[in-house]
CSV table of C-alpha atoms and ligand atoms in Angstrom, one decimal:
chain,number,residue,atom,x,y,z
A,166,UNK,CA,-21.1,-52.7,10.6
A,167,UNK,CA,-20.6,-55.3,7.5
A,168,UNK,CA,-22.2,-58.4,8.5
A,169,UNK,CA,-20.3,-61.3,8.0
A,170,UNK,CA,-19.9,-63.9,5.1
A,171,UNK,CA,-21.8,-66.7,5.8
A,172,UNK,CA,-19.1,-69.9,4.5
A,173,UNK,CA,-19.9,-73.5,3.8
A,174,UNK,CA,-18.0,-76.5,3.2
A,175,UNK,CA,-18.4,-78.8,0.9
A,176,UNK,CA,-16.0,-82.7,1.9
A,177,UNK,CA,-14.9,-82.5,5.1
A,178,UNK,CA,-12.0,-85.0,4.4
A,179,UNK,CA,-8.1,-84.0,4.5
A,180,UNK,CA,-7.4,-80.7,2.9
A,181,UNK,CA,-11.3,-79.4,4.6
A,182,UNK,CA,-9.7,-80.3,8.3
A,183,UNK,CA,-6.4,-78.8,7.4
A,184,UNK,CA,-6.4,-75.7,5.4
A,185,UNK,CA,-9.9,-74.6,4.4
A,186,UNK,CA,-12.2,-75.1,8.0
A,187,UNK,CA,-9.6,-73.9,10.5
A,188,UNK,CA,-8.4,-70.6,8.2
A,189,UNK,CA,-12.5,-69.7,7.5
A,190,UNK,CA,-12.3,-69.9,11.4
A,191,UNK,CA,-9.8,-67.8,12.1
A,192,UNK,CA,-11.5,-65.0,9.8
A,193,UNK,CA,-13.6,-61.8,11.6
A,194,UNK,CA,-15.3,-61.3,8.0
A,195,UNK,CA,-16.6,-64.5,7.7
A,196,UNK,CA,-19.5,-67.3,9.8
A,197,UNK,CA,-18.5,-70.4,9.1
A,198,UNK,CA,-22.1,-71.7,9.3
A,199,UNK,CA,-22.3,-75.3,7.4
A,200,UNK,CA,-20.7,-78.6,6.1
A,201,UNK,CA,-21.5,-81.2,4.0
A,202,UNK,CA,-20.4,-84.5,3.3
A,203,UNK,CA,-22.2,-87.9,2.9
A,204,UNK,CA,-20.0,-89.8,4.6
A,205,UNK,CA,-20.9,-90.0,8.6
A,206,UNK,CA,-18.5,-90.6,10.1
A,207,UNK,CA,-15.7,-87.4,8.3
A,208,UNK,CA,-19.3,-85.2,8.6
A,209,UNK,CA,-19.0,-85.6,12.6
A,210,UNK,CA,-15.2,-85.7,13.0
A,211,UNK,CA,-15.0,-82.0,11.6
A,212,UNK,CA,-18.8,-81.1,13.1
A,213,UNK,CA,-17.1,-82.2,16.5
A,214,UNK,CA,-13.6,-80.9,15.9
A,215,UNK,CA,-14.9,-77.7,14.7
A,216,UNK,CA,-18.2,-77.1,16.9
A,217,UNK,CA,-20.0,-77.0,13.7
A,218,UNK,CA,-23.7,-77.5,14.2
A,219,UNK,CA,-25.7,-77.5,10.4
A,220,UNK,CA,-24.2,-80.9,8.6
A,221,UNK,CA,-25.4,-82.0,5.7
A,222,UNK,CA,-25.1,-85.5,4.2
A,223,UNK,CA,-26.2,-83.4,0.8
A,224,UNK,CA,-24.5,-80.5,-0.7
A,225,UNK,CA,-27.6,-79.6,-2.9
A,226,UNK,CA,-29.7,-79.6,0.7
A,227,UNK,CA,-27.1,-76.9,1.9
A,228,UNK,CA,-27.0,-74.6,-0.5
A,229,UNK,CA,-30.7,-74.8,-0.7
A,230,UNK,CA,-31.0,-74.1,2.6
A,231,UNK,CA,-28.2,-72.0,4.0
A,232,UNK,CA,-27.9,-69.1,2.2
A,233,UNK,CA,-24.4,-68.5,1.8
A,234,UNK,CA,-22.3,-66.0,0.3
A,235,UNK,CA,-18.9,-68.3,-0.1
A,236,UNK,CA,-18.3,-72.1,-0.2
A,237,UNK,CA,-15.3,-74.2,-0.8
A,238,UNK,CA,-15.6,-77.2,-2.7
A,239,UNK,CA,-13.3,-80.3,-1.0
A,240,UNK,CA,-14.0,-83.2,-2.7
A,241,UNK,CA,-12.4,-86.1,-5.3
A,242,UNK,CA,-11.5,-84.4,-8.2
A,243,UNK,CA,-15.2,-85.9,-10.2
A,244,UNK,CA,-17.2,-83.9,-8.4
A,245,UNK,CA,-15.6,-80.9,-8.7
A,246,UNK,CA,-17.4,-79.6,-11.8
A,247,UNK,CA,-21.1,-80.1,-10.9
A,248,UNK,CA,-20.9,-79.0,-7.6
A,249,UNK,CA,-19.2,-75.7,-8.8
A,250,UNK,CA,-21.9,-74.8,-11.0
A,251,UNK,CA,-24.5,-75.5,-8.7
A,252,UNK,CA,-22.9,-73.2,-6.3
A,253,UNK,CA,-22.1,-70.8,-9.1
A,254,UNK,CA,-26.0,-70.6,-10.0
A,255,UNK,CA,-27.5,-70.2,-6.4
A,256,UNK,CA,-25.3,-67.2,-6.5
A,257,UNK,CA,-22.1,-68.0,-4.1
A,258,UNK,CA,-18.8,-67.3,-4.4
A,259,UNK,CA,-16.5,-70.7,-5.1
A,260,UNK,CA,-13.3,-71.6,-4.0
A,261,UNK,CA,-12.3,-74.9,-5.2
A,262,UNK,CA,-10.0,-77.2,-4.5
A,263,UNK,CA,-7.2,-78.4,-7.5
A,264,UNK,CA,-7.8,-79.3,-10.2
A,265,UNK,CA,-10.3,-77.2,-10.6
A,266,UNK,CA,-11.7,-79.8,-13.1
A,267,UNK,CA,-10.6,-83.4,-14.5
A,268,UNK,CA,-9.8,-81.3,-18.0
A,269,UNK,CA,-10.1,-77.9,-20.1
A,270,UNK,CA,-13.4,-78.4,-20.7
A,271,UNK,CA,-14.8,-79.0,-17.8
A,272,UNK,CA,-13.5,-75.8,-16.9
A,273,UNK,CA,-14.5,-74.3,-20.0
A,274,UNK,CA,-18.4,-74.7,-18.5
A,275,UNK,CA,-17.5,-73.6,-15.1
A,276,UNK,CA,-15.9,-70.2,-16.0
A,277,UNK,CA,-19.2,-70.2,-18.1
A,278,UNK,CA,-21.4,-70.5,-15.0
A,279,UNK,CA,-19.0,-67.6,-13.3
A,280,UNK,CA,-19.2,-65.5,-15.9
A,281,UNK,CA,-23.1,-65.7,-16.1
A,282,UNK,CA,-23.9,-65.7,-13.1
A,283,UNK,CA,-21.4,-62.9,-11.9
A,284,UNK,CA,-19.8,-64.2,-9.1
A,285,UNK,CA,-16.0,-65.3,-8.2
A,286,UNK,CA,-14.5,-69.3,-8.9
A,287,UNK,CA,-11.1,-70.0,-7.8
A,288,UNK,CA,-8.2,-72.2,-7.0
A,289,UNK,CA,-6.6,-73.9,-4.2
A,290,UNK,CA,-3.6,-73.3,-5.9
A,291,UNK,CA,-1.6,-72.6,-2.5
A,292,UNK,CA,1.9,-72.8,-3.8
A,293,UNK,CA,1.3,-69.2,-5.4
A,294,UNK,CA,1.1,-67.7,-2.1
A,295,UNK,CA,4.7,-69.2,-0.9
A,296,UNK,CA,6.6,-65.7,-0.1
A,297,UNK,CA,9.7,-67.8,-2.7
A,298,UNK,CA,7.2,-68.0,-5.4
A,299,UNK,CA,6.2,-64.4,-5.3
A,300,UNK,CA,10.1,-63.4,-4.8
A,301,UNK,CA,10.6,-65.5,-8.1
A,302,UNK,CA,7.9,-63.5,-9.9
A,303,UNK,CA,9.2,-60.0,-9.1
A,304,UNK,CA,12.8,-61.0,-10.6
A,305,UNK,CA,11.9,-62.8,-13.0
A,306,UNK,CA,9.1,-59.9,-14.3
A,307,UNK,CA,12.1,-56.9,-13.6
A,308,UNK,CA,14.3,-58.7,-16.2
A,309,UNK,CA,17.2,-59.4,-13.8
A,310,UNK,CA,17.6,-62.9,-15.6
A,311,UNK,CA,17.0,-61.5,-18.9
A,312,UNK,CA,15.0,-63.9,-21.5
A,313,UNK,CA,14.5,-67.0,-19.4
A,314,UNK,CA,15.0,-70.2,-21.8
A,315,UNK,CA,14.9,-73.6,-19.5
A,316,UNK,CA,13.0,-74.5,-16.6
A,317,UNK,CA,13.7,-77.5,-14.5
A,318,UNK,CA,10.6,-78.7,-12.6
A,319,UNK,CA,10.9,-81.7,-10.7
A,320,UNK,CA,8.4,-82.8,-7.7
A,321,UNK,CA,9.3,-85.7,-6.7
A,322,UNK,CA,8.6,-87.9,-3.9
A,323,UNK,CA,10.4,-91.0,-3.1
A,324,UNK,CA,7.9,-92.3,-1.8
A,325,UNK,CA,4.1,-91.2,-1.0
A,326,UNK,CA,1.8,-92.6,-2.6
A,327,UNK,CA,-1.9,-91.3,-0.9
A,328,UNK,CA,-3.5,-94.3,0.5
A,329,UNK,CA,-6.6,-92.5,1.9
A,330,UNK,CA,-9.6,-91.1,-0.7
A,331,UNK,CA,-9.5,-92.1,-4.4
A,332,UNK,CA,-6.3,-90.9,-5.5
A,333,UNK,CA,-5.3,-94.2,-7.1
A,334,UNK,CA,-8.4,-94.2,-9.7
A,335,UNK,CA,-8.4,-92.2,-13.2
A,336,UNK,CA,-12.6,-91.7,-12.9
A,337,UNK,CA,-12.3,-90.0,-10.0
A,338,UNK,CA,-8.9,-87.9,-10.4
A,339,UNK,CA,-8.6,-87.9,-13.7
A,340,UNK,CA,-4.9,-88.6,-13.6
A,341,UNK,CA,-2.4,-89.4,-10.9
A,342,UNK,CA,0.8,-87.9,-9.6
A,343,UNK,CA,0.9,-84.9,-12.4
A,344,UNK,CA,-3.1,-83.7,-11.6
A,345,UNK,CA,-2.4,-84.5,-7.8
A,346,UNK,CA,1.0,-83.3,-6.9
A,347,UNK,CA,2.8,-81.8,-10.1
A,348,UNK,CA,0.4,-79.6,-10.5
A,349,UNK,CA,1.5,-77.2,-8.0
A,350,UNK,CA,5.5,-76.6,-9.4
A,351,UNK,CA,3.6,-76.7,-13.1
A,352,UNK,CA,1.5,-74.0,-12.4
A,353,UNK,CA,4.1,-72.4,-10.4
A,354,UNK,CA,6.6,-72.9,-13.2
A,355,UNK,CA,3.9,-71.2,-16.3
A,356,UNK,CA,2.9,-68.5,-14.4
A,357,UNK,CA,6.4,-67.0,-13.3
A,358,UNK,CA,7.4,-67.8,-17.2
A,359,UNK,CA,4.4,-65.9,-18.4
A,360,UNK,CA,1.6,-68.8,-19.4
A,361,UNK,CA,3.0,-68.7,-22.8
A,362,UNK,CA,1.5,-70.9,-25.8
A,363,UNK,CA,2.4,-74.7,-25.6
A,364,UNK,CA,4.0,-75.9,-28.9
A,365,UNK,CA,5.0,-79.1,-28.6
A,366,UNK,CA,5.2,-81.9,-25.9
A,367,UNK,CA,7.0,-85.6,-25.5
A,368,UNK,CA,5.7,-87.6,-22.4
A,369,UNK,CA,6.1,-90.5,-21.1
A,370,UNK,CA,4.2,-92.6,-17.9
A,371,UNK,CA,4.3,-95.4,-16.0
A,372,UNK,CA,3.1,-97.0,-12.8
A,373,UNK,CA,6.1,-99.6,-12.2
A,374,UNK,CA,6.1,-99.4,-8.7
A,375,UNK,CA,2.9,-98.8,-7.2
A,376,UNK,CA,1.7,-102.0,-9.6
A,377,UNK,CA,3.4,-104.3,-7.6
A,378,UNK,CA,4.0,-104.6,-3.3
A,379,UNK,CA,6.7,-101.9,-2.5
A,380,UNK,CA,7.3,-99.9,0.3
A,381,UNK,CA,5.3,-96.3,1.6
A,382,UNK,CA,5.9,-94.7,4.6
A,383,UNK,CA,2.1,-93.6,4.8
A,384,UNK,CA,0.8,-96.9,4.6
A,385,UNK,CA,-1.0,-99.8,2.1
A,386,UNK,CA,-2.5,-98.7,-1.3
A,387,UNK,CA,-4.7,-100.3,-3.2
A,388,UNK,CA,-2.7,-102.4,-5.7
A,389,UNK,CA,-5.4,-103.9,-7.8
A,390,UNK,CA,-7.6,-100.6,-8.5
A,391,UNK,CA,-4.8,-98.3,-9.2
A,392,UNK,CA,-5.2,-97.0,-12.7
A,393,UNK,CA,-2.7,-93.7,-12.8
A,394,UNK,CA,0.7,-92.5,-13.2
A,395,UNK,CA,2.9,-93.0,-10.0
A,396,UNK,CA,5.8,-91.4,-12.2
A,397,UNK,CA,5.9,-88.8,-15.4
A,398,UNK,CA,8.2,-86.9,-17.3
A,399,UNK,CA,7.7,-84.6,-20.1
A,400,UNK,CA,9.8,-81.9,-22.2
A,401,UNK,CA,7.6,-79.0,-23.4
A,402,UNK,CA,8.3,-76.9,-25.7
A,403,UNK,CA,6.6,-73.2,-25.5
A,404,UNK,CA,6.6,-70.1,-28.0
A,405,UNK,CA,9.9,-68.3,-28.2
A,406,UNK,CA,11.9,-71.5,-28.0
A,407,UNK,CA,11.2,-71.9,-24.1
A,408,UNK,CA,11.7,-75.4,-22.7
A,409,UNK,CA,10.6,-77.0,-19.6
A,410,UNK,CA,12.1,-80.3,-18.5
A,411,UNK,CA,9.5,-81.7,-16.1
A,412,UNK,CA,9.4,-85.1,-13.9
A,413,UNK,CA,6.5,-86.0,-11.4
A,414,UNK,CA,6.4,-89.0,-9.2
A,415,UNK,CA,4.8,-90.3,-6.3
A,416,UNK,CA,7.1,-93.0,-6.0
A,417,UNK,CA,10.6,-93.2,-7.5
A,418,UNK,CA,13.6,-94.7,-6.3
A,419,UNK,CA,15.8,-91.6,-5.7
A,420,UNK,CA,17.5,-91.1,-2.2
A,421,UNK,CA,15.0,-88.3,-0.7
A,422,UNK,CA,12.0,-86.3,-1.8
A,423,UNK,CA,12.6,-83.2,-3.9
A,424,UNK,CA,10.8,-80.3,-4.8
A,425,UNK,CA,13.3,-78.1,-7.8
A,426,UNK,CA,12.1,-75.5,-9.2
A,427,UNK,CA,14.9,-73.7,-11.4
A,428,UNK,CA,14.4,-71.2,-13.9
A,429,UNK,CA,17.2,-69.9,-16.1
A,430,UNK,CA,17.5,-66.9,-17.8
A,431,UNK,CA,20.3,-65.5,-20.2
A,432,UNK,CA,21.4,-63.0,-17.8
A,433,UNK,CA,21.4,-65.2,-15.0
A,434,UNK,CA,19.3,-67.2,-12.7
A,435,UNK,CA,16.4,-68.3,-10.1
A,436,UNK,CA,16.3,-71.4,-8.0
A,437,UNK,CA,12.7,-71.4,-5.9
A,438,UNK,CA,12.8,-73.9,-3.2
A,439,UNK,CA,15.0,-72.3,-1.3
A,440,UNK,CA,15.0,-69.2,-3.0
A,441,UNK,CA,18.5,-67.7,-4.8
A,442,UNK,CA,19.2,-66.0,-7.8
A,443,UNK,CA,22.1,-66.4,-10.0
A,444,UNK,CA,24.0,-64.2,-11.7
A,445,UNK,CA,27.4,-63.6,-13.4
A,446,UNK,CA,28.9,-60.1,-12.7
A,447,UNK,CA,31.9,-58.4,-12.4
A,448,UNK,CA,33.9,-61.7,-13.8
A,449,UNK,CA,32.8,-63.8,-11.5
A,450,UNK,CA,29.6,-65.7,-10.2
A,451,UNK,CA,27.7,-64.5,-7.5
A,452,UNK,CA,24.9,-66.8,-5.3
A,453,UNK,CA,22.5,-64.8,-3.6
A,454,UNK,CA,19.6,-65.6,-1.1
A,455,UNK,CA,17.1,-63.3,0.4
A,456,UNK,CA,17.0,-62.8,4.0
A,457,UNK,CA,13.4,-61.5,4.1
A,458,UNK,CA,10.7,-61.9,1.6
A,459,UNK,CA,7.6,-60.1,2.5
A,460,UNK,CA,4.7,-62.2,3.6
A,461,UNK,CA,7.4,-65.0,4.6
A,462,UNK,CA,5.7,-65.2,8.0
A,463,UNK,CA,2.3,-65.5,6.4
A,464,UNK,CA,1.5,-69.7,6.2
A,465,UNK,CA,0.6,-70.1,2.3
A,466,UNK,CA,-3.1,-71.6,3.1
A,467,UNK,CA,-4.3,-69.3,5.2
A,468,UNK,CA,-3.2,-66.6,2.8
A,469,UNK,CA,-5.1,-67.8,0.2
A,470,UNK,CA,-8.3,-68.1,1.9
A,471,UNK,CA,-7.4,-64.8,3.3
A,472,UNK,CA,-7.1,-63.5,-0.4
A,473,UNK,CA,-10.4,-65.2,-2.0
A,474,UNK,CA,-12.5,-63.4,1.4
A,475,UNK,CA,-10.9,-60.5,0.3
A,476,UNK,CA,-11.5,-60.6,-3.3
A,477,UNK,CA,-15.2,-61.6,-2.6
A,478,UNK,CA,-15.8,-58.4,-0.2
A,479,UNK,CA,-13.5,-56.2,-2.6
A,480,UNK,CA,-15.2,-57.6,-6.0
A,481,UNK,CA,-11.8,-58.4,-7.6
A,482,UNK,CA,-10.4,-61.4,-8.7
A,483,UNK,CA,-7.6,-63.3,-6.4
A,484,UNK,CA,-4.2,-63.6,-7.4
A,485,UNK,CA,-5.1,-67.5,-9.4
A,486,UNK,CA,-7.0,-66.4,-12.6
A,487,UNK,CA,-9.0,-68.6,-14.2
A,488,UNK,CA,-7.3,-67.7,-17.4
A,489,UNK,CA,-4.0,-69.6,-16.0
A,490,UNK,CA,-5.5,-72.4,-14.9
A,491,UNK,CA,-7.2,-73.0,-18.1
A,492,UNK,CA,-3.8,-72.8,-19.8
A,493,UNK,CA,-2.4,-75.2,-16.9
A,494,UNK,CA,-4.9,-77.3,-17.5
A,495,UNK,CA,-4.4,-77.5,-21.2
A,496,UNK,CA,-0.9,-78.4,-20.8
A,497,UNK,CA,-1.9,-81.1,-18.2
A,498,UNK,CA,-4.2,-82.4,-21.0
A,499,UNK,CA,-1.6,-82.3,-23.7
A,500,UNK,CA,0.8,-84.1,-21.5
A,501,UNK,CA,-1.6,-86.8,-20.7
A,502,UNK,CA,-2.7,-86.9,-24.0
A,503,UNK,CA,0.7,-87.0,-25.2
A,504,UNK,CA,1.7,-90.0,-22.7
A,505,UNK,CA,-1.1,-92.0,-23.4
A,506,UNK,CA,-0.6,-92.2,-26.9
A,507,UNK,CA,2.7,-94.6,-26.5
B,454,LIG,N1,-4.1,-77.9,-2.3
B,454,LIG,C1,-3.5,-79.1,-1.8
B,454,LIG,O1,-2.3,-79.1,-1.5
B,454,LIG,C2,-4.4,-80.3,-1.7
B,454,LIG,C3,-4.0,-81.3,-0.8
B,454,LIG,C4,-4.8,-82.4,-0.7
B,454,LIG,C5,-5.9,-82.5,-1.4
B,454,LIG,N2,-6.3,-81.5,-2.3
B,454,LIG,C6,-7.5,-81.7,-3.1
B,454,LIG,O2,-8.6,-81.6,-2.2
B,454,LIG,C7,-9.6,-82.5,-2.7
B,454,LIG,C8,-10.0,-83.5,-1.6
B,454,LIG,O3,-8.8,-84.2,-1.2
B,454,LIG,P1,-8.6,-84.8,0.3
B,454,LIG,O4,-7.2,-85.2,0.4
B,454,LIG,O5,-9.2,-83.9,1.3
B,454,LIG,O6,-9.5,-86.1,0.1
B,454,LIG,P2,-10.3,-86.9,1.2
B,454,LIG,O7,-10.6,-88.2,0.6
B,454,LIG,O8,-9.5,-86.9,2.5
B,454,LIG,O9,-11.6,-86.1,1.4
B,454,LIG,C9,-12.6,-86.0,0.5
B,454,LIG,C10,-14.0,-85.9,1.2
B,454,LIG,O10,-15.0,-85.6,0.2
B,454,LIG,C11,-16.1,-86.4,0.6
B,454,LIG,N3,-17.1,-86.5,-0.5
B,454,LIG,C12,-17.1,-87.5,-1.4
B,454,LIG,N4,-18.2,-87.3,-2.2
B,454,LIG,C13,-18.9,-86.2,-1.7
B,454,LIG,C14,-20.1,-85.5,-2.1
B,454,LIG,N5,-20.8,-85.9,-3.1
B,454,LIG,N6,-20.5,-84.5,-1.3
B,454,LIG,C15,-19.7,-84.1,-0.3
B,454,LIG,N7,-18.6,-84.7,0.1
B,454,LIG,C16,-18.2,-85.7,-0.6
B,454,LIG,C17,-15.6,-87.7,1.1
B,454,LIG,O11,-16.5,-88.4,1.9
B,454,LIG,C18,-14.4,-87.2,1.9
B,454,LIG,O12,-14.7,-86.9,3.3
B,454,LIG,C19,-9.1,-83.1,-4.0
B,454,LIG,O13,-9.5,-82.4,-5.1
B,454,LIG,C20,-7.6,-83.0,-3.8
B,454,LIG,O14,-6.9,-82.9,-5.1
B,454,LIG,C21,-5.5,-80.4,-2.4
């Protein structure tokens, strides 16, 4: 018999407790034998929660000591790069949370370290295991839209702004509401249009309410230290004359939260969340939804863990290539870039 993966975990905070601990758990390839964190008092919670026994206050002290075959990295966005690459070098298999780094070229160095050292670095990009994304892809790839030509993408929250970690500061996120929250429709939205070359961008940013005392159902944020975006919006302009109209927030005074994802083709058309295609036929125009999508009983997160312990055992790569999110992360750079400048 195979002998199992041995899995550790590096932050034991929000997304560890909620999507990466409990889904290594429910795994029969995989041990889930160690965590890490410095802080205490998150180390025990998830010890205790879990019935975890090995915790470490030091992720270096883990790997040095564990052996393992897998580890998911957890923690603020900062740390993301270092830890990868030590991982990467003791020869483990990393799957990281998003971004994968503050920029392009901090993922630049840790493809580097994946390449040389042969082993597999991923995403947590969940959103590309959502049974409406993949349904998207397969229509969009057959050509049933024909040549698609705008994309709306607009993930907008009326008002969540995180209050817990280090969201609110640009050192250790290295942006707000774009790298945090639009970055799963942005990746979402390249990859169904084909990553295609970025051409030209207008942004524009601002912070007007999360400056100032406002309302957020999940709580107080820290006013003083926030230095990020709580609202963006960008046109992009990609080879072949596509265009993507894009608007982020963590706080904007619309009536509800929405996620849109629409993608329109010349032949017709794909809306994402909840999934329908659009088409003209027959003189007259036809809505239609799916009643099943396969893997639409499948929750996204545990299907990508289930894909990354699959990929490790099979020696492939998992359905987030690093190719596409060095391109996403590119464009995320441009936009930033793009905004900061005015
Ligand atoms: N995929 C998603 O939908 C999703 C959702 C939430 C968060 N995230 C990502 O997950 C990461 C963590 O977010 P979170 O919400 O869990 O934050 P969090 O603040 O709840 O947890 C972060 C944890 O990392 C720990 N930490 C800090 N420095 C460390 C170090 N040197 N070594 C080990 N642990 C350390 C902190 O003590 C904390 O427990 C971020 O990159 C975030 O963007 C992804």
């Amino acid at each position: 018999m195979r002998r199992k993966l041995r899995v550790g975990v590096v932050g034991t905070g929000r997304i560890s407790l909620d999507r990466h601990i409990p889904n290594y758990l429910k795994s029969h390839d995989v041990e889930l034998v160690a965590i890490a964190d410095p802080l205490v008092s998150s180390l025990n919670l998830a010890g205790n929660r879990f019935g975890i026994g090995a915790r470490y206050y030091s992720y270096k002290k883990m790997i040095d000591t564990e052996k393992l075959d897998i580890i998911s990295i957890c923690t603020p966005n900062v740390f993301h790069k270092d830890m990868v690459i030590y991982a990467l070098e003791h020869g483990i298999n990393v799957l990281c949370e998003k971004p994968l780094g503050l920029n392009e070229s901090e993922i630049l160095e840790m493809r580097e370290a994946s390449i040389n050292n042969n082993k597999l670095l991923s995403v947590g990009h969940h959103y590309r295991y959502m049974p409406e994304v993949w349904a998207a892809k397969k229509i969009i790839d057959s050509g049933e839209i024909g040549k698609p030509y705008i994309v709306r993408v607009q993930a907008l929250r009326n008002r969540g702004i995180p209050t817990w970690g280090v969201f609110h500061k640009k050192k250790y996120q290295g942006g707000g509401a774009l790298i945090d929250y639009g970055i799963h429709l942005l990746d979402v939205a390249l990859w169904l249009t084909g990553n295609r070359k970025l051409i030209k961008v207008n942004a524009f940013s601002s912070s007007h309410i999360a400056k100032r005392d406002d309302v957020n159902p999940w709580g107080q944020w820290n006013k003083e230290e926030f230095d990020v975006e709580d609202h963006i919006t960008a046109q992009l302009v990609f080879e072949d004359n596509l265009i993507m109209n894009l608007e982020v927030a963590w706080a904007v005074n619309i009536p509800e939260t929405r996620n849109t994802l629409s993608i329109s083709g010349i032949e017709g058309g794909v809306e994402v969340f909840p999934f329908e295609l659009f088409k003209p036929k027959h003189g007259m125009l036809f809505n239609c939804g799916a009643s099943y999508i396969p893997g639409d009983r499948v929750d996204p997160g545990e299907a990508l863990i289930s894909d990354f312990i699959n990929a490790v055992k099979e020696g492939r790569q998992t359905r987030v290539r690093l190719e596409e999110v060095l391109h996403l992360a590119k464009v995320i750079d441009s936009i930033y870039e793009n905004a900061d400048s005015k």
